[in-house]
Structure formats: structure tokens, C-alpha cells
């Protein structure tokens, strides 16, 4: 069969990728890990089962250092795919120093974060120097504000913020673009408004006009907000969500409070550890200033400064990071963690009633594991568990509703036979990577066909939260994780920044 030019271009890209991977002495799994993809993805691209994407090509070029060869093969493929007829001036720019998240093309050349404490309130001022290395104008920039008054006691903190929610009026958020004398105020649009977590789009516009950041241009944005000490908590975290060349943090406290400051760093794939370089402390009149900086921090890294005011009394008995991480607690009760091949394999179907005894035994193990899990964490949204998550490659899952008086749903050989066109977005967690939460779109109603012990099949309707839980577990049985369903470029939220723990989904 004759192949098309676009198919030949995709094959050429895959061959170039394989050549450079082999030359760099990397396995497919190793390359996928360095690129931030699931282990099977590189294999699928090299095997021509997945076509390359711009994001994939940028990351592969950056990781393998192919001198532009991989990127060139992608451009050839992409030009054919879009049947481009535009002039060469419309081609994508050379690959930058770091790969770019899809849809943004932004590089943070420098971020300087200042936090000062005065008269019972924290004032935060963030200044970022931006460069648009992409191909489209940038018209908005996403910023997050997360507070946690009692980080060592999540239930107490959630209860506190429900009773004393953070408000936009209190924040007094202000933002500007550019430098004097051409500095422009930026309007903003709310994206998420939770009790202890806010997301807003800073817009490159105001009542007087628009000022988008065009490809190849640079600008500086600055935003500032205020939070009372009753809501803030004694920690300040910076997360690297865009390619960043330099990050600097400055804390400014009254000397009379006798502050003690320390810091830790972590990422979605590494354990928490002390900052690699020490903080620098200096006096400034009646203030103590603590400064720290790092060059070229890796994507998804998180740097957290913590402190206590010794003039207020002794430190708490346990620090924020003193206990095991959520993923470690789940692993301790037998939950397979992200990265394991078993989570990427479709589960084996039961032959019922022949396999009834085996199926019952697996369901009993799932129930017993959930009992242990619920001793470690309270699930206000309900909870589910699929057999591959405990290392069993069979198509069985159980879901426990929010209403603990209701029976758990047992799913054997399930498949979705109908889904409503109406969907909503909610944050989900997964026992196999419980340190983060992700925003996932799901149908509001599902019809699922599944088996009884005797092999007969029935169709059950689920809606709202149960539909989401059931869909999540069926994904596990098909070798899929919820992160695969997230919008490209939308980051996972560290559990430290997620403020909806202990509250049901809203419908």
C-alpha cells in the first residue's frame, strides 16, 4: 500500500527520534521520564502508533540535544500536515533553550518574589520578566494565590478557611505590565474562587486599550496582594510552571519577632529535601531580610520557605514536612504508584461464572485495601479502587459513595455504553499519585454495562459524583490515568495548594 507524504514525514521523524535516543544511550522509558511523558508514549511515537506533537518534538529536541535535527523533522511533518502555503516568515522560530509548554510559548527570564510581614498582614509582590518565544500573541497570564493557616492539620485548616474564607476584597489584587513611564495597569478575570485558593487571569488590557505580548517581544509584569496572618500560615512556596532562567525570593520580617527561616525543595518526581544553597540573612534597620535565588530551576520544581517567630513562643512539635508524603502512605498499604507498567496495561476480562471464585477474592482484597486507605485519609467525595492499582491485572473495581450508608458498587468487566453530552470540570485525585490533584472534564451521566457473579450483564446509570468516580476506575481498567484526560498544558496542583480536601464536589 502506498504511503502518503505526511505518513512518510511522520516515519522520518520517528526514525530520527530513535537514532538520537540510541546515540544518547537512553531507553525509551528513560527518555520519556526526562521529557515528562508516561513511559509508553515514546514507544508509541517510535512505533508510529502516535503522531508527534509540537510539545513532544520540543521536549525531545531539548532533552536529546540533537542540534535541531529532531525539530527540523517535526517542522517538515507539521508543514505537510497543515499543507502550509505561507511564506517562510511564518515558520516556527528555532527551538528555544528549554521546551515550551503547549499554547503559551512563554519564558520567565527572571522572577523576583517579595513577601513582607507588617502589622498582622502579609504583602506579596511578584515581578516577572517575560519573553514570548512562541508563535502567537500572549493576551493573558494565569496566577494563583493559595493560603493554608494550619499546614500541619489539613482538617483544621479546611474548617478554618470555610469559616473565614479568603476574599478578593481582602486580597486587593493589583497588577501592572511594563516599566515606567509606559507602565500599564492590568485588568484580571477570575478563574477559580475557593475558600483558600484563587486563580485569576491577568489580562494584557485595561479600559484604555490592549497591549498583547507579541512573538519575540519582552515585558515585565508585576502583581501584588495582601493576606492577613490569620489566613496565610507561615510558609511561602514558588512553583516553576514555565521555563524559568532565574528565580529569587525575598522575605522581610520585623526583627523584634526574632524570625527563624528555612527552606525545602521538591518536584512531582522527587522527594522533599533541603534547599541546595543556603539563605542569605541581613539586617535592614529594624527588619531582618532573608534572600535566596536559583538559576535555571527545572520545570515542576517547588521551593518552599518556612519560618517561625521565636518571640511568639516555642516551635510546633512537628514541621510541615515531618510526616510521610501522601503517596508514601498509599504505597505503604499496597497501592501501586504512577510509573508502574501495570497501570498502563488493559485489564484482563473475567470469564464468568467460571472465574467467579477468583473475582470474589479480588473484590475482597480491594475492599480490604480500601479499609486501610480510609484509615489514612477521609474521603468527602467518595473513593474507588481498581484491581491494577493493587497489582492485579483483572477487570474489577469497587467504588464507595460519599454516603457511607450506601453499598459499595462492584464493577466486573465494565464498559461505558452511553455518556451524556453535558460535562463538567472538577479536581480529581488518584491513590496511585496522591500528592497532586488535576482538573478533569467528565460526563455528568454514564450508562455502564457490567457483569454479575453468574456472568449475566446489567446496565447501571450513574450521575454527578458517582459518574465521575466510576469513569475514573474504568479508565484504570483500560490502562489510562486521569492526567491523560486533562487539557494539555494545564498543570497538576500539588496537594499543598489544593484547598477542596474534605469537601464534596459541587453540582
Short mmCIF file of C-alpha atoms in Angstrom, two decimals:
data_model
loop_
_atom_site.label_atom_id
_atom_site.label_comp_id
_atom_site.label_asym_id
_atom_site.label_seq_id
_atom_site.Cartn_x
_atom_site.Cartn_y
_atom_site.Cartn_z
CA UNK A 1 0.00 0.00 0.00
CA UNK A 2 1.33 3.44 -0.93
CA UNK A 3 2.02 5.75 1.96
CA UNK A 4 1.17 9.43 1.85
CA UNK A 5 3.79 12.21 2.15
CA UNK A 6 2.55 13.04 5.66
CA UNK A 7 2.91 9.39 6.73
CA UNK A 8 6.45 9.29 5.33
CA UNK A 9 7.25 12.52 7.19
CA UNK A 10 5.94 11.03 10.45
CA UNK A 11 8.05 7.90 9.83
CA UNK A 12 11.12 10.08 9.21
CA UNK A 13 10.50 11.91 12.49
CA UNK A 14 10.18 8.61 14.38
CA UNK A 15 13.41 7.30 12.82
CA UNK A 16 15.28 10.50 13.71
CA UNK A 17 14.00 10.28 17.29
CA UNK A 18 15.09 6.64 17.60
CA UNK A 19 18.53 7.42 16.13
CA UNK A 20 19.25 10.21 18.61
CA UNK A 21 17.83 8.26 21.55
CA UNK A 22 20.13 5.33 20.71
CA UNK A 23 23.10 7.67 20.23
CA UNK A 24 22.46 9.16 23.67
CA UNK A 25 22.28 5.63 25.13
CA UNK A 26 18.79 6.13 26.57
CA UNK A 27 16.00 3.60 26.81
CA UNK A 28 12.51 4.64 25.76
CA UNK A 29 11.48 4.67 29.41
CA UNK A 30 14.44 6.87 30.40
CA UNK A 31 13.76 9.34 27.61
CA UNK A 32 10.06 9.50 28.49
CA UNK A 33 10.91 10.24 32.13
CA UNK A 34 13.27 13.07 31.18
CA UNK A 35 10.69 14.53 28.81
CA UNK A 36 7.91 14.33 31.40
CA UNK A 37 5.79 11.80 29.47
CA UNK A 38 4.39 8.45 30.53
CA UNK A 39 6.79 5.58 29.75
CA UNK A 40 4.70 4.15 26.90
CA UNK A 41 4.46 7.40 24.95
CA UNK A 42 7.94 7.36 23.37
CA UNK A 43 7.37 3.77 22.38
CA UNK A 44 4.10 4.70 20.70
CA UNK A 45 5.70 7.55 18.73
CA UNK A 46 8.67 5.45 17.62
CA UNK A 47 6.29 2.62 16.72
CA UNK A 48 4.20 5.01 14.57
CA UNK A 49 1.14 4.41 16.74
CA UNK A 50 1.06 8.07 17.82
CA UNK A 51 1.82 11.04 15.59
CA UNK A 52 4.28 13.59 17.02
CA UNK A 53 3.02 16.81 18.58
CA UNK A 54 4.80 20.16 18.81
CA UNK A 55 5.15 19.75 22.58
CA UNK A 56 6.67 16.28 22.15
CA UNK A 57 9.12 17.48 19.48
CA UNK A 58 10.28 20.46 21.54
CA UNK A 59 10.91 18.31 24.60
CA UNK A 60 12.70 15.59 22.59
CA UNK A 61 14.96 18.17 20.92
CA UNK A 62 15.77 19.82 24.26
CA UNK A 63 16.49 16.54 26.09
CA UNK A 64 18.46 14.82 23.31
CA UNK A 65 20.36 17.92 22.14
CA UNK A 66 20.01 16.90 18.51
CA UNK A 67 21.27 20.19 17.09
CA UNK A 68 17.86 20.98 15.65
CA UNK A 69 17.56 17.71 13.68
CA UNK A 70 14.53 16.40 15.54
CA UNK A 71 12.86 19.81 15.45
CA UNK A 72 13.52 20.09 11.70
CA UNK A 73 11.88 16.70 11.05
CA UNK A 74 8.87 17.82 13.07
CA UNK A 75 8.57 21.05 11.09
CA UNK A 76 8.66 19.07 7.84
CA UNK A 77 5.89 16.82 9.13
CA UNK A 78 3.88 19.73 10.53
CA UNK A 79 4.14 21.71 7.30
CA UNK A 80 2.71 18.80 5.35
CA UNK A 81 0.04 18.20 7.97
CA UNK A 82 -1.25 21.72 7.68
CA UNK A 83 -0.48 21.99 3.94
CA UNK A 84 1.15 25.30 4.67
CA UNK A 85 1.42 27.72 1.82
CA UNK A 86 2.54 30.71 3.87
CA UNK A 87 5.94 32.29 3.42
CA UNK A 88 8.98 31.24 5.41
CA UNK A 89 8.44 34.20 7.70
CA UNK A 90 5.52 32.34 9.24
CA UNK A 91 7.51 29.28 10.16
CA UNK A 92 8.01 28.47 13.82
CA UNK A 93 11.07 30.06 15.42
CA UNK A 94 14.13 27.96 16.29
CA UNK A 95 13.66 25.77 19.32
CA UNK A 96 14.47 27.79 22.47
CA UNK A 97 16.82 26.82 25.25
CA UNK A 98 14.06 24.90 27.03
CA UNK A 99 10.95 23.22 25.64
CA UNK A 100 7.83 25.34 25.84
CA UNK A 101 4.51 24.28 27.33
CA UNK A 102 1.89 23.98 24.57
CA UNK A 103 -0.20 27.06 23.89
CA UNK A 104 1.99 29.57 25.69
CA UNK A 105 5.48 29.93 24.28
CA UNK A 106 6.41 32.00 27.33
CA UNK A 107 9.76 32.01 29.08
CA UNK A 108 10.22 33.62 32.50
CA UNK A 109 13.61 35.22 32.23
CA UNK A 110 13.51 36.28 35.87
CA UNK A 111 11.05 36.05 38.75
CA UNK A 112 11.54 38.06 41.93
CA UNK A 113 9.07 37.26 44.73
CA UNK A 114 8.91 39.54 47.78
CA UNK A 115 6.92 38.76 50.91
CA UNK A 116 6.83 41.20 53.82
CA UNK A 117 5.04 40.99 57.16
CA UNK A 118 3.78 44.20 58.76
CA UNK A 119 1.15 44.87 61.40
CA UNK A 120 -0.56 41.49 61.18
CA UNK A 121 -0.66 41.16 57.37
CA UNK A 122 1.49 39.68 54.64
CA UNK A 123 2.07 41.69 51.47
CA UNK A 124 3.22 39.69 48.46
CA UNK A 125 4.70 41.32 45.36
CA UNK A 126 5.70 39.14 42.37
CA UNK A 127 7.66 40.59 39.47
CA UNK A 128 8.30 38.51 36.33
CA UNK A 129 10.31 39.35 33.23
CA UNK A 130 8.65 37.54 30.31
CA UNK A 131 9.79 36.66 26.79
CA UNK A 132 7.36 35.37 24.16
CA UNK A 133 9.31 32.68 22.31
CA UNK A 134 6.17 31.25 20.76
CA UNK A 135 4.31 31.96 17.55
CA UNK A 136 1.13 33.60 18.89
CA UNK A 137 0.46 36.81 20.84
CA UNK A 138 0.01 36.33 24.59
CA UNK A 139 -3.08 38.10 25.91
CA UNK A 140 -3.36 36.74 29.46
CA UNK A 141 -1.27 35.24 32.25
CA UNK A 142 -2.51 32.81 34.93
CA UNK A 143 -1.62 33.48 38.58
CA UNK A 144 -2.53 31.56 41.74
CA UNK A 145 -2.95 32.55 45.36
CA UNK A 146 -3.11 29.70 47.90
CA UNK A 147 -3.22 30.01 51.68
CA UNK A 148 -3.11 27.40 54.44
CA UNK A 149 -3.37 28.59 58.02
CA UNK A 150 -2.61 25.24 59.67
CA UNK A 151 -0.48 23.22 57.21
CA UNK A 152 0.21 20.51 59.79
CA UNK A 153 -3.51 19.90 60.33
CA UNK A 154 -5.42 19.79 56.98
CA UNK A 155 -8.85 19.16 58.53
CA UNK A 156 -8.44 22.08 60.92
CA UNK A 157 -7.18 24.30 58.12
CA UNK A 158 -10.07 23.40 55.79
CA UNK A 159 -12.55 24.06 58.58
CA UNK A 160 -10.87 27.38 59.38
CA UNK A 161 -10.97 28.58 55.78
CA UNK A 162 -14.60 27.52 55.35
CA UNK A 163 -15.47 29.69 58.34
CA UNK A 164 -13.09 32.50 57.32
CA UNK A 165 -12.77 32.35 53.53
CA UNK A 166 -10.19 34.39 51.69
CA UNK A 167 -11.95 37.10 49.68
CA UNK A 168 -10.94 39.11 46.65
CA UNK A 169 -11.84 42.26 48.56
CA UNK A 170 -9.23 41.38 51.20
CA UNK A 171 -6.62 40.45 48.59
CA UNK A 172 -6.81 43.87 46.95
CA UNK A 173 -5.12 42.31 43.91
CA UNK A 174 -3.36 44.80 41.64
CA UNK A 175 -1.29 44.13 38.54
CA UNK A 176 0.81 46.11 36.07
CA UNK A 177 2.62 45.49 32.81
CA UNK A 178 5.80 47.21 31.67
CA UNK A 179 8.04 49.76 33.32
CA UNK A 180 7.71 53.48 33.91
CA UNK A 181 6.85 55.68 32.13
CA UNK A 182 4.95 53.21 29.91
CA UNK A 183 3.59 51.08 32.79
CA UNK A 184 0.00 49.88 32.25
CA UNK A 185 -2.49 48.60 34.80
CA UNK A 186 -3.73 45.07 34.02
CA UNK A 187 -7.32 44.01 34.49
CA UNK A 188 -8.00 40.47 35.69
CA UNK A 189 -10.66 37.81 35.28
CA UNK A 190 -11.47 35.22 37.95
CA UNK A 191 -11.00 31.57 37.04
CA UNK A 192 -11.41 29.81 40.38
CA UNK A 193 -12.69 31.34 43.60
CA UNK A 194 -12.34 28.88 46.50
CA UNK A 195 -12.18 29.46 50.24
CA UNK A 196 -8.38 29.28 50.36
CA UNK A 197 -7.38 29.15 46.69
CA UNK A 198 -7.78 31.71 43.92
CA UNK A 199 -6.86 31.57 40.26
CA UNK A 200 -7.10 34.63 38.04
CA UNK A 201 -6.14 35.55 34.50
CA UNK A 202 -4.13 38.76 34.37
CA UNK A 203 -5.20 40.38 31.11
CA UNK A 204 -2.90 42.36 28.84
CA UNK A 205 -5.56 45.04 28.59
CA UNK A 206 -7.37 47.73 30.56
CA UNK A 207 -10.08 50.33 29.98
CA UNK A 208 -7.71 52.36 27.81
CA UNK A 209 -6.73 49.59 25.39
CA UNK A 210 -4.91 46.31 24.81
CA UNK A 211 -1.19 45.58 24.82
CA UNK A 212 -0.60 41.90 23.91
CA UNK A 213 2.89 40.42 24.13
CA UNK A 214 3.80 39.52 20.56
CA UNK A 215 6.27 36.80 19.48
CA UNK A 216 9.84 37.92 20.03
CA UNK A 217 8.87 40.67 22.48
CA UNK A 218 9.75 41.09 26.14
CA UNK A 219 7.92 42.75 29.01
CA UNK A 220 7.67 42.77 32.79
CA UNK A 221 4.54 42.08 34.78
CA UNK A 222 4.08 42.77 38.48
CA UNK A 223 1.20 41.86 40.74
CA UNK A 224 0.62 42.37 44.45
CA UNK A 225 -1.88 41.23 47.07
CA UNK A 226 -2.43 41.25 50.84
CA UNK A 227 -3.47 38.44 53.21
CA UNK A 228 -3.93 38.63 56.99
CA UNK A 229 -1.75 36.41 59.17
CA UNK A 230 -4.94 34.67 60.35
CA UNK A 231 -5.27 33.10 56.91
CA UNK A 232 -1.75 32.91 55.50
CA UNK A 233 0.20 30.38 57.56
CA UNK A 234 3.97 30.53 57.98
CA UNK A 235 5.15 29.29 54.57
CA UNK A 236 5.72 30.73 51.09
CA UNK A 237 6.04 28.48 48.04
CA UNK A 238 7.14 29.18 44.49
CA UNK A 239 6.25 26.62 41.80
CA UNK A 240 8.03 26.55 38.44
CA UNK A 241 5.31 26.16 35.83
CA UNK A 242 7.04 27.82 32.87
CA UNK A 243 10.65 27.59 31.66
CA UNK A 244 12.45 29.91 34.07
CA UNK A 245 16.02 31.21 33.89
CA UNK A 246 16.27 32.74 37.35
CA UNK A 247 14.11 32.65 40.48
CA UNK A 248 14.72 34.85 43.52
CA UNK A 249 12.76 35.01 46.78
CA UNK A 250 12.97 37.67 49.49
CA UNK A 251 11.32 37.57 52.93
CA UNK A 252 11.13 40.74 55.03
CA UNK A 253 10.18 40.38 58.72
CA UNK A 254 10.26 42.60 61.83
CA UNK A 255 13.48 41.99 63.76
CA UNK A 256 11.56 42.10 67.04
CA UNK A 257 9.75 38.85 66.16
CA UNK A 258 13.12 37.03 66.05
CA UNK A 259 12.30 35.07 62.84
CA UNK A 260 13.91 31.74 62.00
CA UNK A 261 13.67 30.75 58.31
CA UNK A 262 14.49 27.53 56.46
CA UNK A 263 13.61 26.08 53.06
CA UNK A 264 12.87 22.84 51.20
CA UNK A 265 12.56 21.88 47.56
CA UNK A 266 10.71 19.10 45.79
CA UNK A 267 9.08 18.19 42.49
CA UNK A 268 6.40 15.84 41.24
CA UNK A 269 9.04 13.13 40.80
CA UNK A 270 11.46 13.70 43.70
CA UNK A 271 11.31 13.60 47.46
CA UNK A 272 11.40 16.69 49.64
CA UNK A 273 14.91 17.86 50.50
CA UNK A 274 16.59 20.96 51.97
CA UNK A 275 17.37 23.80 49.58
CA UNK A 276 20.65 23.10 47.79
CA UNK A 277 22.05 26.51 48.71
CA UNK A 278 21.61 28.43 51.98
CA UNK A 279 19.51 31.52 52.52
CA UNK A 280 21.34 34.80 52.97
CA UNK A 281 20.31 36.87 56.01
CA UNK A 282 20.91 40.58 56.55
CA UNK A 283 19.63 43.36 58.80
CA UNK A 284 17.94 46.48 57.46
CA UNK A 285 17.17 48.92 60.30
CA UNK A 286 14.52 47.16 62.40
CA UNK A 287 13.91 44.46 59.77
CA UNK A 288 15.50 41.08 59.04
CA UNK A 289 15.70 40.18 55.34
CA UNK A 290 16.17 36.62 54.07
CA UNK A 291 17.11 36.10 50.41
CA UNK A 292 17.52 33.03 48.22
CA UNK A 293 17.93 32.50 44.46
CA UNK A 294 18.48 29.71 41.94
CA UNK A 295 19.44 29.62 38.27
CA UNK A 296 17.53 27.60 35.63
CA UNK A 297 15.22 25.75 38.03
CA UNK A 298 13.66 22.63 36.45
CA UNK A 299 10.03 22.62 35.43
CA UNK A 300 7.58 21.47 38.12
CA UNK A 301 10.10 22.16 40.87
CA UNK A 302 8.65 23.68 44.03
CA UNK A 303 10.62 25.76 46.52
CA UNK A 304 9.05 26.43 49.91
CA UNK A 305 10.38 28.77 52.58
CA UNK A 306 9.04 28.23 56.10
CA UNK A 307 9.52 30.21 59.27
CA UNK A 308 8.58 30.69 62.87
CA UNK A 309 8.66 33.78 65.02
CA UNK A 310 10.62 32.74 68.10
CA UNK A 311 9.38 35.75 70.03
CA UNK A 312 5.91 34.17 69.88
CA UNK A 313 6.89 31.02 71.75
CA UNK A 314 8.34 27.53 71.06
CA UNK A 315 8.08 25.86 67.63
CA UNK A 316 5.32 23.33 66.91
CA UNK A 317 6.04 19.72 67.73
CA UNK A 318 6.18 18.62 64.13
CA UNK A 319 7.14 20.51 60.98
CA UNK A 320 5.17 20.76 57.79
CA UNK A 321 7.27 18.14 56.09
CA UNK A 322 7.92 15.88 59.06
CA UNK A 323 5.49 13.13 58.09
CA UNK A 324 5.49 10.87 55.03
CA UNK A 325 4.06 12.24 51.81
CA UNK A 326 0.57 11.18 50.73
CA UNK A 327 1.94 8.90 48.01
CA UNK A 328 4.21 7.16 50.51
CA UNK A 329 1.27 6.47 52.80
CA UNK A 330 -0.68 4.96 49.90
CA UNK A 331 2.29 2.83 48.87
CA UNK A 332 2.55 1.57 52.45
CA UNK A 333 -0.89 -0.07 52.20
CA UNK A 334 -0.20 -1.71 48.85
CA UNK A 335 -1.27 0.88 46.26
CA UNK A 336 0.82 0.67 43.08
CA UNK A 337 2.26 4.10 42.25
CA UNK A 338 2.42 6.03 39.00
CA UNK A 339 5.18 4.88 36.68
CA UNK A 340 4.47 1.18 37.17
CA UNK A 341 3.82 -0.66 33.90
CA UNK A 342 0.76 -2.38 35.40
CA UNK A 343 -1.12 0.92 35.45
CA UNK A 344 -0.73 1.22 31.68
CA UNK A 345 -1.94 -2.26 30.69
CA UNK A 346 -5.60 -3.04 29.84
CA UNK A 347 -7.03 -5.37 32.48
CA UNK A 348 -7.90 -8.98 31.68
CA UNK A 349 -11.61 -9.82 31.38
CA UNK A 350 -13.18 -12.44 33.64
CA UNK A 351 -14.93 -15.46 32.15
CA UNK A 352 -17.94 -15.75 34.43
CA UNK A 353 -19.17 -17.79 36.17
CA UNK A 354 -16.02 -19.89 35.61
CA UNK A 355 -13.83 -17.20 37.25
CA UNK A 356 -16.35 -16.36 39.98
CA UNK A 357 -14.16 -17.56 42.86
CA UNK A 358 -11.17 -15.56 41.62
CA UNK A 359 -13.34 -12.49 41.07
CA UNK A 360 -14.76 -12.64 44.60
CA UNK A 361 -11.27 -12.99 46.04
CA UNK A 362 -10.05 -9.93 44.13
CA UNK A 363 -13.03 -7.85 45.23
CA UNK A 364 -12.41 -8.85 48.85
CA UNK A 365 -8.80 -7.67 48.51
CA UNK A 366 -9.97 -4.38 47.01
CA UNK A 367 -12.40 -3.84 49.89
CA UNK A 368 -9.76 -4.66 52.49
CA UNK A 369 -7.27 -2.28 50.87
CA UNK A 370 -9.86 0.50 50.82
CA UNK A 371 -10.47 -0.09 54.53
CA UNK A 372 -6.77 0.53 55.18
CA UNK A 373 -6.73 3.56 52.85
CA UNK A 374 -9.67 5.13 54.69
CA UNK A 375 -7.75 4.84 57.95
CA UNK A 376 -5.16 7.18 56.40
CA UNK A 377 -7.44 9.71 54.73
CA UNK A 378 -11.03 10.92 54.91
CA UNK A 379 -12.80 10.95 51.51
CA UNK A 380 -15.59 13.51 51.35
CA UNK A 381 -16.05 12.91 47.61
CA UNK A 382 -16.23 9.12 47.73
CA UNK A 383 -13.42 6.79 46.76
CA UNK A 384 -12.73 3.97 44.32
CA UNK A 385 -10.04 1.39 43.66
CA UNK A 386 -9.29 -0.76 40.61
CA UNK A 387 -7.50 -4.12 40.67
CA UNK A 388 -4.46 -2.91 38.66
CA UNK A 389 -3.83 -0.40 41.45
CA UNK A 390 -3.02 -3.25 43.81
CA UNK A 391 -1.04 -5.14 41.17
CA UNK A 392 -3.81 -7.46 39.96
CA UNK A 393 -4.33 -7.35 36.16
CA UNK A 394 -8.05 -8.23 36.18
CA UNK A 395 -11.09 -6.11 35.25
CA UNK A 396 -12.52 -5.49 38.72
CA UNK A 397 -13.09 -2.26 40.61
CA UNK A 398 -15.07 -1.05 43.61
CA UNK A 399 -16.48 2.41 44.30
CA UNK A 400 -17.63 3.64 47.70
CA UNK A 401 -20.13 6.54 47.52
CA UNK A 402 -19.99 9.63 49.72
CA UNK A 403 -22.99 8.23 51.62
CA UNK A 404 -21.32 5.60 53.79
CA UNK A 405 -24.71 4.01 54.44
CA UNK A 406 -24.93 3.06 50.74
CA UNK A 407 -23.43 -0.18 49.46
CA UNK A 408 -20.19 -0.12 47.55
CA UNK A 409 -20.55 -0.57 43.80
CA UNK A 410 -18.75 -3.63 42.41
CA UNK A 411 -17.75 -3.41 38.75
CA UNK A 412 -16.73 -6.58 36.90
CA UNK A 413 -15.78 -6.33 33.20
CA UNK A 414 -17.34 -2.83 32.99
CA UNK A 415 -17.67 -0.76 29.85
CA UNK A 416 -19.31 2.59 29.19
CA UNK A 417 -22.19 2.19 26.74
CA UNK A 418 -23.54 5.74 26.84
CA UNK A 419 -22.44 9.12 28.19
CA UNK A 420 -24.29 12.41 28.35
CA UNK A 421 -23.01 15.27 26.20
CA UNK A 422 -23.20 17.51 29.30
CA UNK A 423 -19.85 17.59 31.09
CA UNK A 424 -18.26 19.48 33.94
CA UNK A 425 -14.73 20.05 35.24
CA UNK A 426 -13.73 19.05 38.76
CA UNK A 427 -10.46 18.32 40.51
CA UNK A 428 -9.71 14.61 40.90
CA UNK A 429 -7.19 12.73 42.96
CA UNK A 430 -5.80 9.25 42.42
CA UNK A 431 -4.49 6.85 45.05
CA UNK A 432 -1.66 6.00 42.65
CA UNK A 433 -0.31 9.59 42.68
CA UNK A 434 -1.97 11.17 45.67
CA UNK A 435 0.48 14.08 46.07
CA UNK A 436 -1.34 16.10 43.37
CA UNK A 437 -4.82 16.90 42.05
CA UNK A 438 -5.87 17.52 38.45
CA UNK A 439 -8.73 19.33 36.72
CA UNK A 440 -10.62 16.77 34.59
CA UNK A 441 -13.67 17.07 32.35
CA UNK A 442 -16.17 14.18 32.73
CA UNK A 443 -19.74 13.46 31.57
CA UNK A 444 -22.40 14.25 34.14
CA UNK A 445 -24.17 10.95 33.45
CA UNK A 446 -22.93 7.49 32.42
CA UNK A 447 -24.57 4.20 31.49
CA UNK A 448 -22.23 1.32 32.31
CA UNK A 449 -22.67 -2.31 31.35
CA UNK A 450 -21.07 -4.70 33.83
CA UNK A 451 -21.25 -8.32 34.92
CA UNK A 452 -22.82 -10.13 37.88
CA UNK A 453 -21.04 -13.03 39.52
CA UNK A 454 -23.03 -15.51 37.42
CA UNK A 455 -21.96 -13.88 34.16
CA UNK A 456 -25.22 -12.09 33.43
CA UNK A 457 -24.84 -8.45 32.46
CA UNK A 458 -26.71 -5.36 33.56
CA UNK A 459 -26.64 -1.68 32.64
CA UNK A 460 -26.46 0.78 35.55
CA UNK A 461 -26.87 4.56 35.32
CA UNK A 462 -24.59 6.84 37.37
CA UNK A 463 -24.65 10.62 37.62
CA UNK A 464 -22.63 13.52 39.01
CA UNK A 465 -20.03 12.43 41.59
CA UNK A 466 -20.68 8.71 41.18
CA UNK A 467 -20.40 9.03 37.40
CA UNK A 468 -17.00 10.69 37.89
CA UNK A 469 -15.78 8.03 40.32
CA UNK A 470 -16.95 5.17 38.10
CA UNK A 471 -15.42 6.72 34.98
CA UNK A 472 -12.12 7.17 36.85
CA UNK A 473 -12.00 3.47 37.80
CA UNK A 474 -12.97 2.27 34.32
CA UNK A 475 -10.09 4.35 32.99
CA UNK A 476 -7.77 2.39 35.28
CA UNK A 477 -9.07 -0.88 33.84
CA UNK A 478 -8.29 0.42 30.35
CA UNK A 479 -4.74 1.45 31.28
CA UNK A 480 -5.50 5.16 31.44
CA UNK A 481 -4.86 7.75 34.17
CA UNK A 482 -6.89 10.89 34.76
CA UNK A 483 -3.92 13.06 33.76
CA UNK A 484 -4.35 11.71 30.22
CA UNK A 485 -7.75 13.42 30.07
CA UNK A 486 -6.56 16.81 31.27
CA UNK A 487 -6.31 19.73 28.88
CA UNK A 488 -2.74 19.91 27.51
CA UNK A 489 -0.67 22.49 29.32
CA UNK A 490 -2.85 22.56 32.46
CA UNK A 491 -0.57 21.60 35.38
CA UNK A 492 -1.30 19.21 38.21
CA UNK A 493 -1.88 21.02 41.51
CA UNK A 494 0.30 19.95 44.46
CA UNK A 495 -1.80 18.78 47.39
CA UNK A 496 -0.32 21.63 49.44
CA UNK A 497 -2.07 24.10 47.12
CA UNK A 498 -5.36 22.19 46.80
CA UNK A 499 -7.96 23.65 49.15
CA UNK A 500 -11.01 21.45 48.44
CA UNK A 501 -9.93 18.47 50.53
CA UNK A 502 -12.71 17.47 52.89
CA UNK A 503 -15.50 18.96 50.75
CA UNK A 504 -17.74 17.17 48.19
CA UNK A 505 -17.81 18.11 44.52
CA UNK A 506 -20.34 20.84 43.77
CA UNK A 507 -23.15 20.33 41.22
#
